[in-house]
Coordinates of C-alpha atoms (C1' of nucleotides) in Angstrom, one line a residue:
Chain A
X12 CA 0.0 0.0 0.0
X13 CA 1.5 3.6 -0.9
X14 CA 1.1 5.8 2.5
X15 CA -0.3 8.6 0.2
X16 CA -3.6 6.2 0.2
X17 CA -2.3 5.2 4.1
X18 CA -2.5 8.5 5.4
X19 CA -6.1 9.3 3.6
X20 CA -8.1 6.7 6.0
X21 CA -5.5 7.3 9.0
X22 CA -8.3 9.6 10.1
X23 CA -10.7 6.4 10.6
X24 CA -13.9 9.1 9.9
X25 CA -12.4 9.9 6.1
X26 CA -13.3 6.9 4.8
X27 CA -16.9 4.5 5.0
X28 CA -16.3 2.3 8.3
X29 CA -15.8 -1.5 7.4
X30 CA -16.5 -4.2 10.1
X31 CA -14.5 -7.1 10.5
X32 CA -16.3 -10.2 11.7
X33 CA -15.5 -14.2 12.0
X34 CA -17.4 -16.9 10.7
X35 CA -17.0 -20.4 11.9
X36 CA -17.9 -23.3 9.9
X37 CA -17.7 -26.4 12.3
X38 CA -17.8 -29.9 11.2
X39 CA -18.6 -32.9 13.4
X40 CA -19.7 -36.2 13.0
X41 CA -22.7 -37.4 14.4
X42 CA -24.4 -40.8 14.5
X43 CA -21.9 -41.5 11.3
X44 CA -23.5 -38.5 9.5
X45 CA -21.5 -35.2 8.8
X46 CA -23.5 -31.8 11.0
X47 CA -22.6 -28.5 10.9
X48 CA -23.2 -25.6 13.8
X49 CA -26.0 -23.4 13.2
X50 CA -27.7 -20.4 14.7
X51 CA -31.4 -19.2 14.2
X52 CA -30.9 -15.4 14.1
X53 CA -33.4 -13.9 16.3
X54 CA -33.6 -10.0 14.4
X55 CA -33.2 -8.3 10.9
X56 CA -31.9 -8.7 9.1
X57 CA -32.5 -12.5 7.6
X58 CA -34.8 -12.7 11.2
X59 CA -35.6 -16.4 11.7
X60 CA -33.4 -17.4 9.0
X61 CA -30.1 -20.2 9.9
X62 CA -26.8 -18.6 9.7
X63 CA -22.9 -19.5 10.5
X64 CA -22.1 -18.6 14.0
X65 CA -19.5 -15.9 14.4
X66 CA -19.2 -11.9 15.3
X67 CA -17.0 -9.3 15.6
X68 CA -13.4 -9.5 15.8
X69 CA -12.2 -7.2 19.1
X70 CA -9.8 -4.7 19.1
X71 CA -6.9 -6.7 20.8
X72 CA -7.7 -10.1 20.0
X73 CA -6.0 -12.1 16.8
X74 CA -8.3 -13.3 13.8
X75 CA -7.8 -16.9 15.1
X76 CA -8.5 -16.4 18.7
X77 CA -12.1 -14.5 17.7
X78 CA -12.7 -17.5 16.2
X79 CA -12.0 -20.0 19.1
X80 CA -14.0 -17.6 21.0
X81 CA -17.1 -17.3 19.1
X82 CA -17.0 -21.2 18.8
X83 CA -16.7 -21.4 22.6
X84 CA -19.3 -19.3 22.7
X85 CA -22.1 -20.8 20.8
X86 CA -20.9 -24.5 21.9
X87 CA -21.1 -23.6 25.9
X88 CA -17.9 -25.5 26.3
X89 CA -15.3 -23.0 27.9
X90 CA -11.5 -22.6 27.2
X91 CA -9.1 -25.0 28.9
X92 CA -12.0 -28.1 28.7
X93 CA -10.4 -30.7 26.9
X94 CA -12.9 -31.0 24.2
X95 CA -12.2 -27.1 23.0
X96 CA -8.6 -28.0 23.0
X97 CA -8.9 -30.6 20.7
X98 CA -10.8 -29.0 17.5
X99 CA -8.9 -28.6 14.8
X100 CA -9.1 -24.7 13.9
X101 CA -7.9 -23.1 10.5
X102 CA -8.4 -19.7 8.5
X103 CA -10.8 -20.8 5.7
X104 CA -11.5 -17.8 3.3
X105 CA -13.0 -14.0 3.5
X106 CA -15.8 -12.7 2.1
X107 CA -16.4 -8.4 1.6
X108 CA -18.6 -8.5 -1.3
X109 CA -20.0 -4.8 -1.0
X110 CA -23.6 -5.6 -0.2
X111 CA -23.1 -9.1 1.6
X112 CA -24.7 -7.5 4.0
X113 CA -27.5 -4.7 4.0
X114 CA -26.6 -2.6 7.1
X115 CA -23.0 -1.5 6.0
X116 CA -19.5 -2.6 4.7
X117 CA -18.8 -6.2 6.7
X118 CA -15.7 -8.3 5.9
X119 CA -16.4 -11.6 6.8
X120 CA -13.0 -14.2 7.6
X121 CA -14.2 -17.6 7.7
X122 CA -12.8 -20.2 9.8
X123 CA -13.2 -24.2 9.3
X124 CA -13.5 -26.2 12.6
X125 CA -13.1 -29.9 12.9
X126 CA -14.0 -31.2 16.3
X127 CA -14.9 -34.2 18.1
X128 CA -18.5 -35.4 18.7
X129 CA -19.3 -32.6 21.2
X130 CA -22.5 -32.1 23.3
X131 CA -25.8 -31.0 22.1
X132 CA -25.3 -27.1 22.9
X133 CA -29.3 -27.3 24.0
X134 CA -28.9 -30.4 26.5
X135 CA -26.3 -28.0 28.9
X136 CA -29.3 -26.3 29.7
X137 CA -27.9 -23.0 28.2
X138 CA -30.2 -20.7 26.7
X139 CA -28.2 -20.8 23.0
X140 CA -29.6 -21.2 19.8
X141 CA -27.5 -23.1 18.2
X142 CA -27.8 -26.9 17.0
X143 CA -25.8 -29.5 15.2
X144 CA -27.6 -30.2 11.6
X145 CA -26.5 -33.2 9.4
X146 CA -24.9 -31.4 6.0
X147 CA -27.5 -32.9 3.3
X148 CA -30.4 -31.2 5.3
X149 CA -29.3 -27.9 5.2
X150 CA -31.0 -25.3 3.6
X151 CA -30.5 -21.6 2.5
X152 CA -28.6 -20.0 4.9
X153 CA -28.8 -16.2 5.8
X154 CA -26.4 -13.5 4.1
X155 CA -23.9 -15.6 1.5
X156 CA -23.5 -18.1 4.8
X157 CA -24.6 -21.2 1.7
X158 CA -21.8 -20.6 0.3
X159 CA -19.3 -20.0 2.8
X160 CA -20.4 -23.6 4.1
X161 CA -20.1 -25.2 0.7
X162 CA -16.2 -23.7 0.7
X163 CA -16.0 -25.4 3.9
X164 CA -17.3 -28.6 2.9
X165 CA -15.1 -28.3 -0.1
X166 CA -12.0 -27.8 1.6
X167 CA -12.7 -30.5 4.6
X168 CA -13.3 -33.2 1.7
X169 CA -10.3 -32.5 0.2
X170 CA -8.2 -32.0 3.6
X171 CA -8.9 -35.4 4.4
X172 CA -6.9 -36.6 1.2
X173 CA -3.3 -35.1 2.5
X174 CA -3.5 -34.5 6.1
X175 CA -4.4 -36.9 8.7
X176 CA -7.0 -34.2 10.0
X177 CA -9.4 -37.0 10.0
X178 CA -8.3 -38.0 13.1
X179 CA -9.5 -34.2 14.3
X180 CA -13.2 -36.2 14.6
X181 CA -12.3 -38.5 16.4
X182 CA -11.0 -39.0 20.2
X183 CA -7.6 -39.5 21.0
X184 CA -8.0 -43.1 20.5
X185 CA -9.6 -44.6 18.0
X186 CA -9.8 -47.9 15.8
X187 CA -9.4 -48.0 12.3
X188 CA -13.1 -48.7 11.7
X189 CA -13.7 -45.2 13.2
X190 CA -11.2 -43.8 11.0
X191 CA -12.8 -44.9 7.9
X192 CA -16.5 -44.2 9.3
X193 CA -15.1 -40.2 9.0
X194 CA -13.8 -40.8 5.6
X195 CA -17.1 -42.2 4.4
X196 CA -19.0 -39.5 6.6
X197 CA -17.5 -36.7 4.9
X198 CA -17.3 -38.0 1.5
X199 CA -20.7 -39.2 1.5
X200 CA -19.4 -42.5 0.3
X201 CA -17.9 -45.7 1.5
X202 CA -14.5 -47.1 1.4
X203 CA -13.2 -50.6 0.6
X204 CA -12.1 -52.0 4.7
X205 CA -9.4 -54.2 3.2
X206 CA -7.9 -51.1 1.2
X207 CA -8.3 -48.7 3.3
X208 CA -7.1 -50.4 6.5
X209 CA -3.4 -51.3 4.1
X210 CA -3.1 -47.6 3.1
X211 CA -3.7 -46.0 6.2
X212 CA -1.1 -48.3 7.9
X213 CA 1.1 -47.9 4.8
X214 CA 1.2 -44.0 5.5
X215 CA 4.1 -43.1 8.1
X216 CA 3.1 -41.5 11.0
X217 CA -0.7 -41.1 10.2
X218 CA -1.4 -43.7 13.1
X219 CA 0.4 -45.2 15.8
X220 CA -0.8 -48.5 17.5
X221 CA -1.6 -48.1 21.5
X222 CA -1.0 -52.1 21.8
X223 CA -4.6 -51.8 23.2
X224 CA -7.6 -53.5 22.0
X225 CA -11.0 -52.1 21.7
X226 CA -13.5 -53.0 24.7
X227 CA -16.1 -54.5 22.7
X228 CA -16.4 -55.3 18.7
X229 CA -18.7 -53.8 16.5
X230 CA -22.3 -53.6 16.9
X231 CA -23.2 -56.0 15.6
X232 CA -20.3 -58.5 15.7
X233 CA -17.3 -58.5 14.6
X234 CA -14.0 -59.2 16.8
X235 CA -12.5 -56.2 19.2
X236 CA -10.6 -54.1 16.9
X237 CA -7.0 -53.0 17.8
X238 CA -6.8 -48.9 19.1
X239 CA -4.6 -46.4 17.6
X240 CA -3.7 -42.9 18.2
X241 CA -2.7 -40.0 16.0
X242 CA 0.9 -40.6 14.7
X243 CA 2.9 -37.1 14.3
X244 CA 2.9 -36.9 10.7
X245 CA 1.1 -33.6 9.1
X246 CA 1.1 -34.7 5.6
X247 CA 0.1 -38.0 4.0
X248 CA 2.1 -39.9 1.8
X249 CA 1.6 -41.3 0.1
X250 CA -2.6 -39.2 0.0
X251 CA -5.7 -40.9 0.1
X252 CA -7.1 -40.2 -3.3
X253 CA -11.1 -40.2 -3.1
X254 CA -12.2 -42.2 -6.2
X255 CA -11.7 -40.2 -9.3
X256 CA -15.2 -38.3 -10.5
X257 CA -15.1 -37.2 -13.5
X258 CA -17.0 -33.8 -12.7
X259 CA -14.4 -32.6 -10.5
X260 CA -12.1 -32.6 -13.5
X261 CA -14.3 -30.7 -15.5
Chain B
X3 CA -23.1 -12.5 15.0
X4 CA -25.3 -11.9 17.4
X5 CA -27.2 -8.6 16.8
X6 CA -26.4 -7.1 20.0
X7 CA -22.9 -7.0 19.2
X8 CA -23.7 -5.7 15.4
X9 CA -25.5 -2.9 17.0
X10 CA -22.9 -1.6 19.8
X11 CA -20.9 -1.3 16.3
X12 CA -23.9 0.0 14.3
X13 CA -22.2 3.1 14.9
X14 CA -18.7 3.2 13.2
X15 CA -17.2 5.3 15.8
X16 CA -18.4 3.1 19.1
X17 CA -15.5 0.7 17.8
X18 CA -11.8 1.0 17.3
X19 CA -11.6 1.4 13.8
X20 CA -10.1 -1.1 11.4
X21 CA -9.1 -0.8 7.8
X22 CA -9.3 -3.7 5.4
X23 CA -6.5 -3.8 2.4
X24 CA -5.3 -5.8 0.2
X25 CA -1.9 -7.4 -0.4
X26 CA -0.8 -9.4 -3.8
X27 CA 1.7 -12.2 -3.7
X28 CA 3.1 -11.7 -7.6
X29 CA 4.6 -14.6 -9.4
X30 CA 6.0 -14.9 -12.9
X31 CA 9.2 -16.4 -14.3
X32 CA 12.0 -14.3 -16.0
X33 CA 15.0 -16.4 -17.1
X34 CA 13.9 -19.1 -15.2
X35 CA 13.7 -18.5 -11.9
X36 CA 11.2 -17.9 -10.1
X37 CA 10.2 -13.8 -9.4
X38 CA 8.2 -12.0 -6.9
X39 CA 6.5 -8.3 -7.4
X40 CA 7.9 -6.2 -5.3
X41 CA 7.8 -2.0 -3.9
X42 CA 9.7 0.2 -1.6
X43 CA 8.3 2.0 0.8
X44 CA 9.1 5.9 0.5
X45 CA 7.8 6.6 4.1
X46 CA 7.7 5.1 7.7
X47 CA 7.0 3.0 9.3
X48 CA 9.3 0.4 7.4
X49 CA 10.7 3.2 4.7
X50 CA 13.2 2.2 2.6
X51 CA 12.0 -1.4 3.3
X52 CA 10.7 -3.5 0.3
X53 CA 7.0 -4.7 0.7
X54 CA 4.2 -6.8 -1.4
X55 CA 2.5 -4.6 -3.4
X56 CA -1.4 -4.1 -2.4
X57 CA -3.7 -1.3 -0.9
X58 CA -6.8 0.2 0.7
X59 CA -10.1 -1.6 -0.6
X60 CA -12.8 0.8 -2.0
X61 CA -16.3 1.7 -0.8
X62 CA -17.7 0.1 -3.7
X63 CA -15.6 -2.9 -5.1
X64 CA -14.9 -6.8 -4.0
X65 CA -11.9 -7.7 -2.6
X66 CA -11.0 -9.7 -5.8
X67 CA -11.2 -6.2 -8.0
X68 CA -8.8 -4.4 -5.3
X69 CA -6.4 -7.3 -5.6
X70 CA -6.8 -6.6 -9.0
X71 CA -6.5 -2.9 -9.6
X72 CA -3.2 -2.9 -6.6
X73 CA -1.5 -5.4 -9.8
X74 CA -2.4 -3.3 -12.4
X75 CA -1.3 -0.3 -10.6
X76 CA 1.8 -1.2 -9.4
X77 CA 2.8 -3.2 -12.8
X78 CA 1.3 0.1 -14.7
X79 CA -0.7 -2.4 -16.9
X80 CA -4.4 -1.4 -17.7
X81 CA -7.4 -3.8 -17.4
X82 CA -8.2 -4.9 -20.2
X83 CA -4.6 -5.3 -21.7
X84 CA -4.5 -9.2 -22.7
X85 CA -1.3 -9.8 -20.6
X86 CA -3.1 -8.5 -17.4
X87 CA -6.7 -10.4 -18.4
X88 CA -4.2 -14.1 -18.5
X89 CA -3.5 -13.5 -14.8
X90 CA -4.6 -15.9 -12.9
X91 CA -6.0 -14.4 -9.1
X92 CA -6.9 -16.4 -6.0
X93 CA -7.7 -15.3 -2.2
X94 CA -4.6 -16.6 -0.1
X95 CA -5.3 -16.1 3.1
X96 CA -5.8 -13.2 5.5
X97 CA -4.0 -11.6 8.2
X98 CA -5.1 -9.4 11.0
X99 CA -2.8 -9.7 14.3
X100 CA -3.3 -6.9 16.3
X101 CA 0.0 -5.2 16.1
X102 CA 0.8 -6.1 12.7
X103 CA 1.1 -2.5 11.4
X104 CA 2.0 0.5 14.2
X105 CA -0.1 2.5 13.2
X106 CA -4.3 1.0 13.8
X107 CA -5.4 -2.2 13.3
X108 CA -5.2 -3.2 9.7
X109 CA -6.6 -6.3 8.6
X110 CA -4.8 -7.4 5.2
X111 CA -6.6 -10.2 2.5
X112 CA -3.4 -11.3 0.9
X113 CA -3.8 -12.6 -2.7
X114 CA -1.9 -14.8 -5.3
X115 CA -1.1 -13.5 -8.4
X116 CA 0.3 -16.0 -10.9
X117 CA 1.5 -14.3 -14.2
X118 CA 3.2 -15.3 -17.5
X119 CA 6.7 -13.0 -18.1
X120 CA 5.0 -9.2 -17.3
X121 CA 6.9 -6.1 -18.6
X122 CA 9.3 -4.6 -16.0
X123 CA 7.5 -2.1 -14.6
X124 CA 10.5 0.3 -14.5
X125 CA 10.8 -0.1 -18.2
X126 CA 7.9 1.8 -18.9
X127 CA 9.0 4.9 -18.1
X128 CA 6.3 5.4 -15.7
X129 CA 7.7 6.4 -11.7
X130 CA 6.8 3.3 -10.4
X131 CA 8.8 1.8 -7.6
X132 CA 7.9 -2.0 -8.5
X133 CA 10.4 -4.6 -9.4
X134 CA 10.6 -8.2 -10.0
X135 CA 13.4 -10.0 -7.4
X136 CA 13.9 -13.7 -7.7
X137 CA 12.5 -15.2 -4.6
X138 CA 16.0 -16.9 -3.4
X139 CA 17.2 -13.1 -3.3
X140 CA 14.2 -11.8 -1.1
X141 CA 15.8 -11.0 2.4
X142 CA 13.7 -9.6 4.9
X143 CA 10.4 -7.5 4.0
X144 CA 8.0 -4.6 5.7
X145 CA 5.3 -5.9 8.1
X146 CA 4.5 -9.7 8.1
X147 CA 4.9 -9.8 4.5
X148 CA 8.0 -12.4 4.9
X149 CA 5.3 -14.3 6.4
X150 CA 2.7 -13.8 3.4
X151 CA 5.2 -14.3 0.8
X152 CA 6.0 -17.9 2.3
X153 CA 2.7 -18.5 2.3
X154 CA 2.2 -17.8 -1.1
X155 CA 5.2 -20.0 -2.4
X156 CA 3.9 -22.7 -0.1
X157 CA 0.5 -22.6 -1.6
X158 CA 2.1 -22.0 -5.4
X159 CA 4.0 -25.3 -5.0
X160 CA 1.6 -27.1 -4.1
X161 CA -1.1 -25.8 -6.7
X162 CA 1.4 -27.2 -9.4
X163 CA 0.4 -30.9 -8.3
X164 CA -3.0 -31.1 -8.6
X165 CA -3.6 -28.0 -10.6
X166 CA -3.1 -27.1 -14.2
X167 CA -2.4 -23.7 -13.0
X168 CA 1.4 -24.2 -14.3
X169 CA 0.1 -22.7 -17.7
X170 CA -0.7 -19.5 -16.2
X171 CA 3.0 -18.6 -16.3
X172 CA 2.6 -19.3 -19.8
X173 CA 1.2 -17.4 -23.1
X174 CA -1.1 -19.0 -24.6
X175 CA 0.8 -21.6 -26.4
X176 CA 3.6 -23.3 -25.4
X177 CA 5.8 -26.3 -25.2
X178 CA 6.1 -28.8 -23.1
X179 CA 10.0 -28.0 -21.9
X180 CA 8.4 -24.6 -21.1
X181 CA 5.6 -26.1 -19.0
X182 CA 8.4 -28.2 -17.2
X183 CA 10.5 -25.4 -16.6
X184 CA 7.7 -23.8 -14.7
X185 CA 7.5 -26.3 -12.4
X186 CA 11.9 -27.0 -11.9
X187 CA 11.4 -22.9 -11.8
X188 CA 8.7 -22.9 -8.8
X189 CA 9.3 -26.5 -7.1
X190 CA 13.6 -25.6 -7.5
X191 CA 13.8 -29.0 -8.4
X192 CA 15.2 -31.2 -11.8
X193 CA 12.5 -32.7 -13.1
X194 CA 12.9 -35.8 -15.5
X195 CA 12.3 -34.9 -19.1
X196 CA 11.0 -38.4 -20.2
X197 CA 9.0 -38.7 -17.1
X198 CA 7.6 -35.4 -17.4
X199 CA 6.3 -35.6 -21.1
X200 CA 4.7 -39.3 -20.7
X201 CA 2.7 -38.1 -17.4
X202 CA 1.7 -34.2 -18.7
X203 CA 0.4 -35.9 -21.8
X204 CA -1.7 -38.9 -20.1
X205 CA -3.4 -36.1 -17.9
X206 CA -6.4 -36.0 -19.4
X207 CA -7.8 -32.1 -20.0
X208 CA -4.0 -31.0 -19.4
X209 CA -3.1 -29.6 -22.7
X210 CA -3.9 -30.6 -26.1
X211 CA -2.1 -30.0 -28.7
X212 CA -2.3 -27.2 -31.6
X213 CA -0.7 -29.2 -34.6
X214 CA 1.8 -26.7 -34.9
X215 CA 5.6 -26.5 -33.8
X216 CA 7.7 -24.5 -32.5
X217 CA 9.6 -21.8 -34.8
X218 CA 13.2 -23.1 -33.7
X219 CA 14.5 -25.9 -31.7
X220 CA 16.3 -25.3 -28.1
X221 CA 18.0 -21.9 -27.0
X222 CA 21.5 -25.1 -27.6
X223 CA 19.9 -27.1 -29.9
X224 CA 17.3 -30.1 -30.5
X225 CA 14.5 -30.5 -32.5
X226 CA 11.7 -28.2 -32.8
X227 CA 9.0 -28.7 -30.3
X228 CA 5.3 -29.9 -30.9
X229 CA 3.2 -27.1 -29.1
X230 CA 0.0 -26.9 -26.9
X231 CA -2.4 -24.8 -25.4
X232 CA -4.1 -25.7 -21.5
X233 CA -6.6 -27.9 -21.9
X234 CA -10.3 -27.9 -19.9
X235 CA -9.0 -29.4 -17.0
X236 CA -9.6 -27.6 -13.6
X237 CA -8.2 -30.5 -11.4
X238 CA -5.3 -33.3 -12.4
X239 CA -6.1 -37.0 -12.1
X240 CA -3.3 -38.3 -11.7
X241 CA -1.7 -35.3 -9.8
X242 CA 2.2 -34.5 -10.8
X243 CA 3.7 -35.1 -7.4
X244 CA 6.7 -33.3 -6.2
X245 CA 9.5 -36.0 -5.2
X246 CA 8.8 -36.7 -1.5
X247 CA 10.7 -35.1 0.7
X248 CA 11.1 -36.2 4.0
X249 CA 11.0 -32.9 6.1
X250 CA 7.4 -31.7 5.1
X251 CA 6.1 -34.4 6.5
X252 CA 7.3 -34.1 9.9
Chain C
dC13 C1' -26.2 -72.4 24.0
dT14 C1' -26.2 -72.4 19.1
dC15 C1' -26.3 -70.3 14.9
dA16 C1' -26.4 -66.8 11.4
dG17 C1' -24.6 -62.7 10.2
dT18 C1' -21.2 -58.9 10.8
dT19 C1' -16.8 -57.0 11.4
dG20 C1' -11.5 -56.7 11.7
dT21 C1' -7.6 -58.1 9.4
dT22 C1' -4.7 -60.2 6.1
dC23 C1' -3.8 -62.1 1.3
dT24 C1' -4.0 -62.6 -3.5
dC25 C1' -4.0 -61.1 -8.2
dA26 C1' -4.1 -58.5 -12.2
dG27 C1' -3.8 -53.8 -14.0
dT28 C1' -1.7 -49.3 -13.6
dT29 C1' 1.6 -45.9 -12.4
dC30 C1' 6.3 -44.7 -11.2
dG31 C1' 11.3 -43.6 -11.5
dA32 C1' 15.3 -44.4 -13.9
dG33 C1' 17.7 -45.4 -17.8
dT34 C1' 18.4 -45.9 -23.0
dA35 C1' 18.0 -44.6 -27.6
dA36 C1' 16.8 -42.4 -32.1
dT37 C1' 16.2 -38.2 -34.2
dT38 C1' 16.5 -33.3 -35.1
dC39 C1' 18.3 -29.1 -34.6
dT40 C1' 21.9 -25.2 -33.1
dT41 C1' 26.4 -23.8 -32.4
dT42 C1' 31.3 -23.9 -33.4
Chain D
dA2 C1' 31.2 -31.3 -40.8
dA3 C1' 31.4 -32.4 -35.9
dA4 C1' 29.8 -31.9 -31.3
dG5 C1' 26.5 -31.1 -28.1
dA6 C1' 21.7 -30.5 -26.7
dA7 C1' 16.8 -31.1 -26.7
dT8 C1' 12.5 -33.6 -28.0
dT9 C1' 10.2 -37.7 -27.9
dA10 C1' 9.6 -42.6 -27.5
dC11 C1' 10.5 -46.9 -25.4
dT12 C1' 11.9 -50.4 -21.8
dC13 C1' 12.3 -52.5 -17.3
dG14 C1' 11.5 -53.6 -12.5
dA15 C1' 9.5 -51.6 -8.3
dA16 C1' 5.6 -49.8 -6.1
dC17 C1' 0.8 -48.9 -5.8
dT18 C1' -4.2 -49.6 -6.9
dG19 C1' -8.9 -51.6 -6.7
dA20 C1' -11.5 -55.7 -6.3
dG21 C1' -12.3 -59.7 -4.3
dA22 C1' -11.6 -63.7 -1.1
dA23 C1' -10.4 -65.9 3.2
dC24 C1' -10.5 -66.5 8.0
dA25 C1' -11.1 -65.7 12.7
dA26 C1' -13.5 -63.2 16.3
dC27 C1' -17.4 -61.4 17.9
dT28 C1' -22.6 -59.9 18.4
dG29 C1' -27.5 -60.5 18.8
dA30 C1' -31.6 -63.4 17.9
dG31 C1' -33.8 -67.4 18.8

DNA sequence: CTCAGTTGTTCTCAGTTCGAGTAATTCTTT
DNA sequence: AAAGAATTACTCGAACTGAGAACAACTGAG
């Protein structure tokens, strides 16, 4: 940026006022099924309509740390509890379309969540609006929210194939049954066991055995599968290619 | 958001004010190597330092339109021109840190630019400051844009893979030793020429070829080259992978 | 308790892709 | 004319892939 252009808004009444908000889109898996966090907005605009949770970004606090916070906020868990510590939080996108919203200039940075099945934010008795709501039964969504969560979506699908975030949904241990129930959660389709169970042991440092078994085998039979724990590595190689579509390619 | 927070900021001045700018991460290729776009700052903070290029985003216009009118600006081509309409554009990432500029909180949406061989700005007599460094020559820059230029290479490597975005550095038609310089240019790596050829051509939607050839063989000899234009491909099946290296994954 | 069905895990097998090397041919430079 | 370089094609063994099968361990139903 020149300063000329600088020193024209260092007066912050020269120029229109911009807002800078965070947007959250957080993914969990629940009863095998892929939910995302929604609010029901209570006033104008888009009154009574679903939106992302988030809000404004405070004058001494980092873009990331809004984030955690407006996640902490709408989930009733509070900092330090184990289950906040474990979601997987990254910058996603930002949206300032001129317009996105009607009241004034809002930039808008999104943030993608992955956590851990977490309590229904209605059963702790809290008075918050918000609600886990399985992906494929998700309507519009207020402001350009619809698309912000289809970004999301995009990029947690495709995450999955070269990081090990998978493991984000998942406690810290886990068989490899579970593993694969994420990858067909969030792909919306399901994975060869035999395959699947090679290539994710093939991968270094994706897993690491515990030695443990499970406590029970599957529901409905099946012998106790053996536990594993996240393994250090933050790329996957070789990736877990999703089967080629040919409408991705284009 | 939760509406009473939008309304304690309803009113621009209740809040701290913030200023939302842009910043472009440049990329083209001059004589092989890979360049960045870069300015010096005339006045403090950071004067005499060199900086990404970017700005101040407009009342009216998207984010995408500042990142591009901040490129056209600083590279003093107009829109419109066909070398400034093959650049390709793409939100990188966004950064906000309290801190991050002395002066008021500025929250920056950095963008990546990449761009076949672009005019040097100095060359066209116009009193820009703007230069193209190779990025192994890029010591320490202005604000956190060390930070935002790593980011950017990170996120250009990796586009190579499972992107046909390589042919952005390219005019419109071009070999396939040019397209492989591209990626020894960006990855800093030797690629395999055999290798190369068999798996850019079995891409399907890559490029396809025009019929014609080249004008002239190699800069030190050879035959002259069969040459191609991209092809409709947004996403590579299979992806060219970079040779793995053991320290990314960790 | 027994049995049928499900699940975790390991193998096999054929097709594909990969990296590395070789070679024929064509062109530029000296 | 000779030397060197680049494009393109081909070969080979190693590695990886998807699909299927085998087998043992376990569950719930009857």
């Amino acid at each position: 940026m020149t300063d000329e252009e600088f020193l024209a808004t260092y007066d912050p009444h020269a120029y229109a006022p911009v807002a800078v908000t965070v947007d959250v889109v957080a993914l969990t898996i629940r009863d095998g099924r892929l939910c995302a966090l929604l609010v029901e907005r209570g006033e104008s605009p888009y009154a009574g309509w679903r939106a992302l949770p988030g809000g404004f970004v405070r004058e001494a606090e980092t873009l990331d740390s809004a984030a955690l916070r407006e996640l902490a906020e709408e989930t009733a868990l509070r900092p330090g509890e184990d289950a906040l510590d474990q979601v997987h939080l990254e910058q996603l996108r930002t949206y300032g379309d001129p317009g996105r919203d009607p009241r004034m200039r809002v930039v808008s940075v999104a943030y993608l969540a992955f956590a851990p099945s977490l309590p229904d934010p209605r059963a702790g008795g809290d008075a918050s609006s918000a609600f886990w709501v399985p992906v494929d039964e998700i309507g519009e969504l207020a402001f350009d929210h619809t698309a912000v969560l289809a970004d999301g979506l995009d990029r947690a699908r495709s995450k999955l194939e070269y990081t090990p975030l998978a493991t984000a949904f998942l406690s810290a241990e886990f068989t490899i049954s579970e593993l694969r129930a994420v990858y067909a959660a969030v792909w919306g389709e399901d994975l060869h066991a035999g395959n699947f169970h090679r290539k994710v042991l093939s991968v270094p440092g994706f897993v690491e055995s515990t030695g443990a078994t499970a406590a029970r085998g599957g529901e409905r039979g099946g012998p106790k599968a053996r536990l594993y724990r996240a393994g250090d590595a933050r790329l996957l190689h070789p990736a877990l290619l999703r089967p080629t579509r040919e409408e991705d390619v284009r």
